[in-house]
Every structure is written in structure tokens, then in C-alpha cells.
Tab-separated table of C-alpha atoms and ligand atoms in Angstrom:
chain	number	residue	atom	x	y	z
S	1024	MET	CA	0.000	0.000	0.000
S	1025	ALA	CA	1.470	3.373	-0.994
S	1026	SER	CA	1.956	5.840	1.861
S	1027	ASN	CA	1.271	9.563	2.094
S	1028	THR	CA	4.777	10.294	3.231
S	1029	ASN	CA	7.692	11.176	1.034
S	1030	LEU	CA	10.594	10.056	3.176
S	1031	SER	CA	13.709	11.243	1.375
S	1032	VAL	CA	17.368	10.404	1.982
S	1033	ILE	CA	19.010	13.794	1.912
S	1034	LEU	CA	22.658	14.742	1.810
S	1035	GLN	CA	22.273	17.723	4.127
S	1036	LYS	CA	25.903	18.694	3.697
S	1037	PRO	CA	29.066	16.693	3.037
S	1038	GLY	CA	29.347	14.019	5.719
S	1039	GLU	CA	25.737	14.315	6.897
S	1040	ILE	CA	22.809	12.261	5.619
S	1041	VAL	CA	19.355	12.893	7.100
S	1042	ILE	CA	15.998	11.300	6.389
S	1043	GLU	CA	13.201	13.847	6.046
S	1044	ASN	CA	9.614	13.876	4.935
S	1045	ARG	CA	9.358	16.134	1.894
S	1046	PRO	CA	6.216	17.192	0.009
S	1047	ILE	CA	5.014	14.731	-2.633
S	1048	PRO	CA	5.847	16.433	-5.955
S	1049	GLU	CA	3.189	17.776	-8.313
S	1050	ILE	CA	3.430	16.373	-11.827
S	1051	GLY	CA	3.163	18.007	-15.228
S	1052	PRO	CA	1.305	16.638	-18.269
S	1053	TYR	CA	4.266	14.586	-19.554
S	1054	ASP	CA	5.428	13.309	-16.147
S	1055	ALA	CA	4.909	10.226	-14.044
S	1056	LEU	CA	4.866	10.143	-10.252
S	1057	VAL	CA	6.763	7.024	-9.239
S	1058	ASN	CA	6.496	5.313	-5.863
S	1059	VAL	CA	10.147	4.319	-5.639
S	1060	LYS	CA	10.561	0.799	-4.244
S	1061	VAL	CA	14.212	-0.128	-4.744
S	1062	THR	CA	17.349	2.005	-5.120
S	1063	GLY	CA	20.915	0.798	-5.455
S	1064	ILE	CA	23.750	2.785	-3.908
S	1065	CYS	CA	26.338	3.914	-6.452
S	1066	GLY	CA	29.914	4.923	-5.732
S	1067	SER	CA	29.042	8.465	-6.762
S	1068	ASP	CA	26.381	8.716	-3.998
S	1069	VAL	CA	29.012	7.763	-1.443
S	1070	HIS	CA	31.521	10.155	-3.004
S	1071	TYR	CA	29.126	13.110	-2.715
S	1072	TRP	CA	28.441	12.103	0.881
S	1073	THR	CA	32.098	11.824	1.901
S	1074	LYS	CA	33.734	14.435	-0.343
S	1075	GLY	CA	30.889	16.796	-1.265
S	1076	ARG	CA	31.918	16.961	-4.893
S	1077	ILE	CA	32.885	15.046	-8.009
S	1078	GLY	CA	35.001	17.213	-10.291
S	1079	SER	CA	33.152	20.443	-10.958
S	1080	PHE	CA	29.864	19.095	-9.529
S	1081	VAL	CA	29.737	20.461	-6.008
S	1082	VAL	CA	27.064	19.887	-3.350
S	1083	GLU	CA	26.063	23.441	-2.398
S	1084	LYS	CA	22.630	22.774	-0.940
S	1085	PRO	CA	20.832	19.732	0.486
S	1086	MET	CA	20.309	17.075	-2.197
S	1087	VAL	CA	18.344	13.819	-2.261
S	1088	LEU	CA	20.738	10.945	-3.079
S	1089	GLY	CA	20.235	7.929	-5.366
S	1090	HIS	CA	19.890	7.325	-9.085
S	1091	GLU	CA	19.577	3.535	-9.517
S	1092	SER	CA	15.848	3.089	-8.985
S	1093	ALA	CA	12.738	1.161	-9.877
S	1094	GLY	CA	9.207	1.617	-8.597
S	1095	VAL	CA	5.496	1.633	-9.250
S	1096	VAL	CA	3.652	4.362	-11.150
S	1097	ALA	CA	1.413	6.263	-8.729
S	1098	ALA	CA	0.084	8.908	-11.151
S	1099	VAL	CA	0.589	10.027	-14.726
S	1100	GLY	CA	0.150	13.385	-16.436
S	1101	ASP	CA	-2.735	13.720	-18.875
S	1102	LYS	CA	-0.500	13.551	-21.971
S	1103	VAL	CA	1.118	10.247	-20.943
S	1104	THR	CA	-0.148	7.320	-22.988
S	1105	HIS	CA	2.422	4.522	-22.519
S	1106	LEU	CA	2.106	4.174	-18.741
S	1107	LYS	CA	-0.702	3.694	-16.268
S	1108	VAL	CA	-1.039	3.699	-12.503
S	1109	GLY	CA	0.314	0.425	-11.096
S	1110	ASP	CA	2.886	-0.193	-13.834
S	1111	ARG	CA	6.276	-1.256	-12.544
S	1112	VAL	CA	9.061	0.817	-14.079
S	1113	ALA	CA	12.813	1.324	-14.106
S	1114	LEU	CA	13.867	4.963	-13.978
S	1115	GLU	CA	16.483	6.209	-16.401
S	1116	PRO	CA	17.798	8.981	-14.161
S	1117	GLY	CA	19.106	11.497	-16.707
S	1118	VAL	CA	16.688	13.639	-18.670
S	1119	PRO	CA	18.256	15.602	-21.559
S	1120	CYS	CA	16.922	18.722	-23.289
S	1121	ARG	CA	15.823	16.700	-26.364
S	1122	VAL	CA	16.495	19.590	-28.788
S	1123	CYS	CA	20.263	20.246	-28.894
S	1124	ASP	CA	22.535	18.756	-31.583
S	1125	GLN	CA	23.724	15.955	-29.289
S	1126	CYS	CA	20.164	14.987	-28.400
S	1127	LYS	CA	19.074	15.099	-32.040
S	1128	HIS	CA	22.026	12.905	-33.041
S	1129	GLY	CA	20.979	10.334	-30.448
S	1130	ARG	CA	23.918	10.948	-28.120
S	1131	TYR	CA	21.730	12.516	-25.481
S	1132	ASN	CA	24.107	11.480	-22.675
S	1133	LEU	CA	26.312	14.312	-23.970
S	1134	CYS	CA	23.544	16.917	-23.733
S	1135	PRO	CA	24.953	19.922	-21.840
S	1136	GLU	CA	21.534	20.576	-20.271
S	1137	MET	CA	21.147	17.062	-18.855
S	1138	ILE	CA	19.247	16.873	-15.564
S	1139	PHE	CA	20.658	13.836	-13.794
S	1140	ALA	CA	19.308	12.558	-10.484
S	1141	ALA	CA	21.634	13.094	-7.518
S	1142	THR	CA	24.125	15.113	-9.517
S	1143	PRO	CA	24.216	18.628	-8.031
S	1144	PRO	CA	22.059	20.636	-8.054
S	1145	TYR	CA	19.385	18.030	-8.877
S	1146	ASP	CA	17.671	15.809	-6.338
S	1147	GLY	CA	17.949	12.055	-6.631
S	1148	THR	CA	15.506	9.188	-6.470
S	1149	LEU	CA	16.064	7.823	-2.952
S	1150	CYS	CA	12.663	8.865	-1.670
S	1151	ASN	CA	9.108	7.505	-1.578
S	1152	TYR	CA	7.830	9.592	-4.510
S	1153	TYR	CA	9.857	10.856	-7.435
S	1154	ARG	CA	8.536	12.947	-10.298
S	1155	HIS	CA	10.072	11.885	-13.589
S	1156	ALA	CA	9.665	12.522	-17.294
S	1157	ALA	CA	7.390	9.657	-18.320
S	1158	ASP	CA	9.458	8.884	-21.423
S	1159	PHE	CA	12.395	8.066	-19.148
S	1160	CYS	CA	10.318	5.500	-17.219
S	1161	PHE	CA	10.634	1.988	-18.701
S	1162	LYS	CA	7.925	-0.558	-18.024
S	1163	LEU	CA	9.232	-3.799	-16.559
S	1164	PRO	CA	7.921	-7.111	-17.903
S	1165	GLU	CA	6.195	-9.353	-15.347
S	1166	ASN	CA	9.202	-11.621	-14.970
S	1167	VAL	CA	11.564	-8.756	-14.071
S	1168	SER	CA	11.565	-7.798	-10.399
S	1169	LEU	CA	11.934	-4.276	-9.032
S	1170	GLU	CA	15.313	-5.313	-7.578
S	1171	GLU	CA	16.459	-6.290	-11.069
S	1172	GLY	CA	14.888	-3.101	-12.411
S	1173	ALA	CA	17.077	-1.027	-10.108
S	1174	LEU	CA	20.149	-2.693	-11.638
S	1175	ILE	CA	19.264	-1.574	-15.158
S	1176	GLU	CA	21.064	1.705	-14.515
S	1177	PRO	CA	24.524	0.255	-13.767
S	1178	LEU	CA	23.900	-2.451	-16.400
S	1179	SER	CA	23.388	0.381	-18.863
S	1180	VAL	CA	26.903	1.630	-18.146
S	1181	GLY	CA	28.226	-1.829	-19.023
S	1182	VAL	CA	26.118	-2.095	-22.162
S	1183	HIS	CA	27.202	1.355	-23.326
S	1184	ALA	CA	30.877	0.542	-22.675
S	1185	VAL	CA	30.591	-2.652	-24.736
S	1186	ARG	CA	28.910	-0.726	-27.532
S	1187	ARG	CA	31.589	1.977	-27.452
S	1188	GLY	CA	34.247	-0.744	-27.640
S	1189	LYS	CA	32.387	-2.410	-30.525
S	1190	VAL	CA	32.810	-5.830	-28.906
S	1191	GLN	CA	32.233	-8.495	-31.573
S	1192	ALA	CA	31.406	-12.199	-31.384
S	1193	GLY	CA	34.489	-14.142	-30.386
S	1194	ASP	CA	36.420	-11.103	-29.124
S	1195	ARG	CA	38.908	-11.307	-26.322
S	1196	VAL	CA	37.831	-8.730	-23.748
S	1197	ALA	CA	39.699	-7.641	-20.626
S	1198	ILE	CA	38.119	-5.668	-17.812
S	1199	PHE	CA	39.882	-3.772	-15.028
S	1200	GLY	CA	37.868	-3.436	-11.813
S	1201	ALA	CA	35.613	-6.218	-10.524
S	1202	GLY	CA	32.993	-4.018	-8.843
S	1203	ALA	CA	29.374	-3.888	-9.973
S	1204	VAL	CA	30.079	-1.932	-13.171
S	1205	GLY	CA	33.048	-4.127	-14.147
S	1206	LEU	CA	30.995	-7.288	-13.600
S	1207	LEU	CA	28.059	-5.855	-15.550
S	1208	ALA	CA	30.426	-4.879	-18.370
S	1209	ALA	CA	31.611	-8.503	-18.331
S	1210	ALA	CA	28.002	-9.683	-18.535
S	1211	ALA	CA	27.300	-7.276	-21.398
S	1212	ALA	CA	30.463	-8.380	-23.233
S	1213	LYS	CA	29.418	-12.031	-22.930
S	1214	ALA	CA	25.951	-11.102	-24.153
S	1215	ALA	CA	27.567	-9.411	-27.171
S	1216	GLY	CA	29.312	-12.710	-27.939
S	1217	ALA	CA	32.768	-12.152	-26.458
S	1218	GLY	CA	34.789	-15.352	-26.691
S	1219	HIS	CA	36.886	-14.795	-23.604
S	1220	VAL	CA	36.390	-12.265	-20.808
S	1221	THR	CA	39.129	-11.784	-18.270
S	1222	ILE	CA	38.808	-9.495	-15.275
S	1223	ALA	CA	41.579	-7.955	-13.174
S	1224	ASP	CA	41.499	-6.417	-9.705
S	1225	ILE	CA	43.715	-5.942	-6.679
S	1226	VAL	CA	41.075	-7.368	-4.295
S	1227	ALA	CA	41.082	-11.180	-4.154
S	1228	SER	CA	37.530	-11.489	-2.769
S	1229	ARG	CA	36.172	-9.557	-5.747
S	1230	LEU	CA	37.864	-12.011	-8.081
S	1231	ASP	CA	36.401	-14.914	-6.084
S	1232	PHE	CA	32.986	-13.470	-6.884
S	1233	ALA	CA	33.959	-12.824	-10.504
S	1234	LYS	CA	34.854	-16.529	-10.854
S	1235	THR	CA	31.149	-17.226	-10.452
S	1236	TYR	CA	29.956	-14.426	-12.746
S	1237	CYS	CA	30.363	-13.956	-16.503
S	1238	THR	CA	34.145	-14.150	-16.656
S	1239	ASP	CA	36.434	-16.825	-18.082
S	1240	SER	CA	39.587	-15.897	-16.192
S	1241	GLN	CA	40.584	-13.641	-13.327
S	1242	VAL	CA	43.868	-11.868	-12.662
S	1243	LEU	CA	44.941	-10.722	-9.217
S	1244	LEU	CA	46.999	-7.580	-9.698
S	1245	GLU	CA	49.706	-6.670	-7.226
S	1246	LYS	CA	49.194	-3.596	-5.081
S	1247	THR	CA	51.273	-0.651	-6.280
S	1248	ASP	CA	54.463	0.209	-4.436
S	1249	PRO	CA	55.148	3.940	-3.996
S	1250	ASN	CA	58.837	3.244	-4.729
S	1251	GLU	CA	58.111	1.821	-8.191
S	1252	PRO	CA	57.180	4.235	-11.022
S	1253	ASN	CA	53.638	3.581	-12.228
S	1254	ILE	CA	54.742	2.873	-15.775
S	1255	ASP	CA	57.200	0.175	-14.634
S	1256	TYR	CA	54.501	-1.447	-12.515
S	1257	SER	CA	52.065	-1.302	-15.432
S	1258	LYS	CA	54.526	-2.954	-17.832
S	1259	ARG	CA	55.134	-5.678	-15.240
S	1260	MET	CA	51.403	-6.253	-14.771
S	1261	ALA	CA	50.894	-6.327	-18.557
S	1262	ASN	CA	53.660	-8.925	-18.925
S	1263	LYS	CA	52.121	-10.936	-16.093
S	1264	ILE	CA	48.716	-10.904	-17.796
S	1265	LEU	CA	50.252	-11.759	-21.171
S	1266	GLU	CA	52.008	-14.830	-19.722
S	1267	SER	CA	48.623	-16.546	-19.737
S	1268	HIS	CA	46.497	-14.419	-22.083
S	1269	GLU	CA	46.612	-13.274	-25.686
S	1270	LEU	CA	46.410	-9.573	-26.440
S	1271	ALA	CA	42.855	-8.271	-26.006
S	1272	ASP	CA	40.647	-6.929	-28.787
S	1273	VAL	CA	38.886	-4.634	-26.332
S	1274	VAL	CA	39.852	-3.549	-22.812
S	1275	ILE	CA	37.288	-1.862	-20.581
S	1276	ASP	CA	38.721	0.039	-17.636
S	1277	CYS	CA	36.215	0.344	-14.800
S	1278	SER	CA	38.777	1.283	-12.155
S	1279	GLY	CA	39.961	4.734	-13.195
S	1280	ALA	CA	43.429	3.951	-11.866
S	1281	GLU	CA	46.300	5.344	-13.926
S	1282	THR	CA	48.122	2.026	-13.688
S	1283	SER	CA	45.084	0.156	-15.021
S	1284	VAL	CA	44.753	2.507	-17.973
S	1285	GLN	CA	48.460	2.066	-18.721
S	1286	THR	CA	48.276	-1.711	-18.371
S	1287	ALA	CA	45.122	-1.724	-20.520
S	1288	ILE	CA	47.002	-0.022	-23.368
S	1289	TYR	CA	49.874	-2.527	-23.188
S	1290	ILE	CA	47.591	-5.566	-23.327
S	1291	THR	CA	45.454	-4.307	-26.230
S	1292	ARG	CA	46.167	-5.763	-29.673
S	1293	ASN	CA	47.290	-3.551	-32.539
S	1294	GLY	CA	44.160	-1.755	-33.742
S	1295	GLY	CA	42.185	-2.710	-30.629
S	1296	SER	CA	40.255	-0.417	-28.277
S	1297	VAL	CA	40.548	0.744	-24.695
S	1298	VAL	CA	37.285	2.008	-23.214
S	1299	LEU	CA	37.517	4.339	-20.215
S	1300	VAL	CA	34.599	3.950	-17.811
S	1301	GLY	CA	36.211	4.400	-14.406
S	1302	MET	CA	36.737	7.834	-12.994
S	1303	GLY	CA	40.107	8.389	-11.390
S	1304	ALA	CA	42.520	11.307	-11.399
S	1305	PRO	CA	41.408	13.848	-14.010
S	1306	VAL	CA	44.885	14.071	-15.550
S	1307	GLN	CA	46.891	10.885	-16.041
S	1308	SER	CA	50.087	9.798	-17.760
S	1309	ILE	CA	49.658	7.227	-20.536
S	1310	PRO	CA	52.083	5.636	-23.019
S	1311	VAL	CA	51.099	7.639	-26.104
S	1312	SER	CA	53.722	6.042	-28.346
S	1313	GLU	CA	52.034	2.654	-27.825
S	1314	ILE	CA	48.729	4.216	-28.795
S	1315	GLY	CA	50.202	5.828	-31.891
S	1316	ILE	CA	52.463	3.086	-33.199
S	1317	ARG	CA	49.881	0.366	-32.652
S	1318	GLU	CA	46.745	2.401	-33.460
S	1319	VAL	CA	45.056	1.641	-30.152
S	1320	ASP	CA	41.737	3.517	-30.003
S	1321	ILE	CA	41.002	5.200	-26.671
S	1322	LYS	CA	37.300	5.782	-26.141
S	1323	GLY	CA	35.543	7.740	-23.432
S	1324	VAL	CA	32.305	6.624	-21.813
S	1325	PHE	CA	29.896	9.081	-20.252
S	1326	ARG	CA	27.148	7.125	-18.541
S	1327	TYR	CA	24.985	5.683	-21.378
S	1328	CYS	CA	22.298	6.442	-23.927
S	1329	ASN	CA	19.601	4.371	-25.610
S	1330	THR	CA	20.441	1.375	-23.422
S	1331	TYR	CA	17.353	0.879	-21.247
S	1332	PRO	CA	15.116	-0.965	-23.725
S	1333	ARG	CA	17.947	-3.394	-24.600
S	1334	ALA	CA	18.960	-3.858	-20.951
S	1335	VAL	CA	15.344	-4.666	-20.001
S	1336	LYS	CA	15.231	-7.282	-22.779
S	1337	MET	CA	18.550	-8.787	-21.728
S	1338	ILE	CA	17.253	-9.333	-18.198
S	1339	ALA	CA	13.749	-10.454	-19.205
S	1340	SER	CA	15.117	-13.002	-21.682
S	1341	GLY	CA	17.582	-14.431	-19.163
S	1342	THR	CA	20.535	-13.344	-21.327
S	1343	ILE	CA	21.937	-11.496	-18.310
S	1344	ASP	CA	21.233	-12.406	-14.694
S	1345	VAL	CA	21.804	-9.371	-12.476
S	1346	LYS	CA	20.363	-10.904	-9.292
S	1347	PRO	CA	23.631	-12.409	-7.994
S	1348	LEU	CA	25.075	-8.907	-7.730
S	1349	ILE	CA	22.588	-7.898	-5.038
S	1350	THR	CA	24.543	-8.822	-1.938
S	1351	HIS	CA	22.864	-6.646	0.709
S	1352	SER	CA	19.509	-4.937	1.253
S	1353	TYR	CA	18.403	-2.283	3.751
S	1354	LYS	CA	15.163	-0.455	4.524
S	1355	LEU	CA	14.985	3.223	3.595
S	1356	GLU	CA	14.949	4.107	7.296
S	1357	GLU	CA	18.326	2.300	7.596
S	1358	SER	CA	19.923	4.317	4.790
S	1359	VAL	CA	22.727	5.796	6.902
S	1360	GLU	CA	23.804	2.270	7.877
S	1361	ALA	CA	23.570	1.219	4.213
S	1362	PHE	CA	25.808	4.105	3.135
S	1363	LYS	CA	28.340	3.269	5.873
S	1364	HIS	CA	28.342	-0.311	4.604
S	1365	VAL	CA	29.242	0.786	1.070
S	1366	LYS	CA	31.801	3.339	2.265
S	1367	GLU	CA	33.624	0.699	4.305
S	1368	GLY	CA	33.693	-1.579	1.257
S	1369	ARG	CA	32.919	-4.588	3.437
S	1370	ASP	CA	34.269	-7.819	1.965
S	1371	GLY	CA	31.789	-9.653	-0.237
S	1372	THR	CA	29.797	-6.525	-1.052
S	1373	ILE	CA	28.865	-5.943	-4.673
S	1374	LYS	CA	25.578	-4.024	-4.731
S	1375	VAL	CA	23.693	-2.678	-1.738
S	1376	GLN	CA	20.052	-1.833	-2.381
S	1377	ILE	CA	17.621	0.208	-0.298
S	1378	HIS	CA	13.938	-0.717	-0.167
S	1379	GLY	CA	11.531	2.197	0.212
N	2354	572	O1	25.478	5.660	-12.971
N	2354	572	C1	25.921	6.765	-13.608
N	2354	572	C2	27.139	7.211	-12.953
N	2354	572	N1	27.943	8.033	-13.556
N	2354	572	C3	29.054	8.405	-12.962
N	2354	572	C4	29.364	7.924	-11.705
N	2354	572	C5	28.463	7.101	-11.117
N	2354	572	N2	27.348	6.737	-11.739
N	2354	572	N3	29.881	9.265	-13.602
N	2354	572	C6	31.146	9.666	-13.058
N	2354	572	C7	31.110	11.098	-12.707
N	2354	572	N4	30.685	11.874	-13.848
N	2354	572	S1	30.955	13.467	-13.795
N	2354	572	O2	30.844	13.983	-15.081
N	2354	572	N5	29.779	14.114	-12.879
N	2354	572	C8	29.918	14.160	-11.509
N	2354	572	C9	28.623	14.554	-13.477
N	2354	572	O3	32.209	13.689	-13.192
N	2354	572	C10	29.447	11.440	-14.434
N	2354	572	C11	29.497	9.991	-14.755
N	2355	ZN	ZN1	25.887	5.507	-10.782
């Protein structure tokens, strides 16, 4: 039964999360009011909480957190025809302007006017009721749960990365970072027909999980040593990987670490691609001669676009099973504890979800 409250998980200021009852939003003719049921916690939510900013996006006023959500339609505006009250939907959390050149070319993730949930100054979805553009609400088939629906957002990052890398049937794909996005990129690569997916990380327990999920081999990377130059470490790690692996057609970096990006370039075949998903230091040193001499394509990834319909089909058809990634669940009232859990990076944690 839907409630009359709109409990909202608010980043009051950096370091302080409060849960407050906010007014239930009014909707416009093209909107849906969604009773949010499940929201996953993303690294960016934790980053805003602990650091108050990501790059030039700075928390300057209280902001509702969360952008990985699914829920039930509670009301629709009078121009909305594809949704009705009671429909279960996944929320695509970024709404672009729809009229700029990027939007018109279909690359709406690059729209400079994008309104993205829980990216300052815009409120996120971790609340009881969220107003959303109805065309960014995607109806879930009966056999897709709301928990799975809330994983469509990070799955979209993986799907977009695989598309950017143009992964082909039979390709050898390597992934750096065995967190939720890395694992979902692995799942998307397999779904695209990759012949071999290897995943690398410095955390052994993450690789133990990866052994059970969409990867063919796992590589435990050494921790970096401050006395060894990054580039020397990266060459060593590349040689280590290449002792047991062929060069990769596509490498997807989901770690953001400079050493991973360097190692990724060294293990990519001539003419292959490195796809940058992870967000690390904004300026990094990379071996440009390798890129030039061997025509390695470096491709950026900014969230995703046009992925939701395909991601819904992948889950509904059983092509990708996202359920194993849900390792922990909390009630909305326990959100502070849930955020602490993710911040601490407790062993065995992949995705923490909050139930509203
Ligand atoms: O799920 C989408 C998503 N995107 C992230 C991070 C987490 N989740 N991005 C990394 C940070 N950038 S940003 O441009 N920014 C804060 C808007 O630095 C967006 C993409
Ligand atoms: Zn995210």
C-alpha cells in the first residue's frame, strides 16, 4: 500500500545524511509520479556524501541521493499514454533537453543541459515519490523484479561501454575493476558474444565473486608500491597478464586507476580499443607512443544512452542475470547504515540496495 509520506534520503551537507519527509511532488502533463521501491547505492552517492563533490559538480545545498531506482507508477500526467497507474518501471535517471545537436544525433548522454538525479544541483531518487519525465520511465515485464529493475542503470553503463568498444562475437575482452560496473560490463560483453572475458582487480575477494559471474579468467593484480614508477609497474602487470592471455581486442577500464589505464594499453592488440569507464585522477600519464604506433583507439564513456530498452530485454530473456550482484539490502529508514556499509567496502559486497 502506498503511503502519504515522502521520506527522502538527503545529503544535508558533506558528511551528513538525514531522512526527512518532503512534500510529494506535483506532476506536469508529460510526467509520471513514481512510488520508488528499490534504489541501489552507487559509488558516486558515497563520493558526494564523503567528499561533497565530483570534479566540478559540487554539493552546495541539500540534495536527495540515489539514481539507480525502480518503482510503481502512482500517477501520470494527462498527456502520458504509454504508462498507467500500477505499472512497474525502471527509472532512467538522466533527462536531456531533447532539442540540442547531441540529443538530435541520439547521443543525449552528452547533452549539456542534462538533468541527472543526484548530480548537483538536482535531487535524486532515494525517496518515496519521485517525479520523472514519463518517457524516461521503462515498463518492466512481469518476470523482471523491481530489484532487477534497479540494476538496469549500472547495467546500462556496461552495455554502453561494450557498444563503445564495438565488442564483436568471439572477441577477447579484458576488464579492469571487478565491482558492480566491471561485472556488468563482463556480462554485457558475454551477451555481445565475447569469446573470452578476463577481469583484473587488486582485491582477491572480488575475483572470487567474478569466478562465479560472466568471466572466463581472473587476474589478481599486485598492489602498487610507492617506490616503483607507475609505468614500470604497469609494464610488469601487462607482462604478467600476457604470460597466460593473448592480447585483447577490447579492454574496458572500470577502475579509473592510472596504472590500469596504462596496463590496458599494453595488453590491447594492434588496432584494438581501450574504453575508459572508471573515474580516477582527471589528468593521467599514458604511453602515447604505444597508442600511436599500434593504433590503439582510446574511447571515453559518459554514462549511457539508448540502453534501457535493450537492458530490459537482456534481463527479461535471461541473457543477463543481475540478481547475484545484489549482496545486501536495507530499509529506507536504515539508509545511513547502508551508506556506511558501502563506504567501508565490506568484503563480499557488490551491490547494496535500499527498499523504500
Ligand atoms: O550511474 C551513472 C554514474 N555516472 C558516474 C558515476 C556514477 N554513476 N559518472 C562519473 C562522474 N561523472 S561526472 O561527469 N559528474 C559528476 C557529473 O564527473 C558522471 C558519470
Ligand atoms: Zn551511478
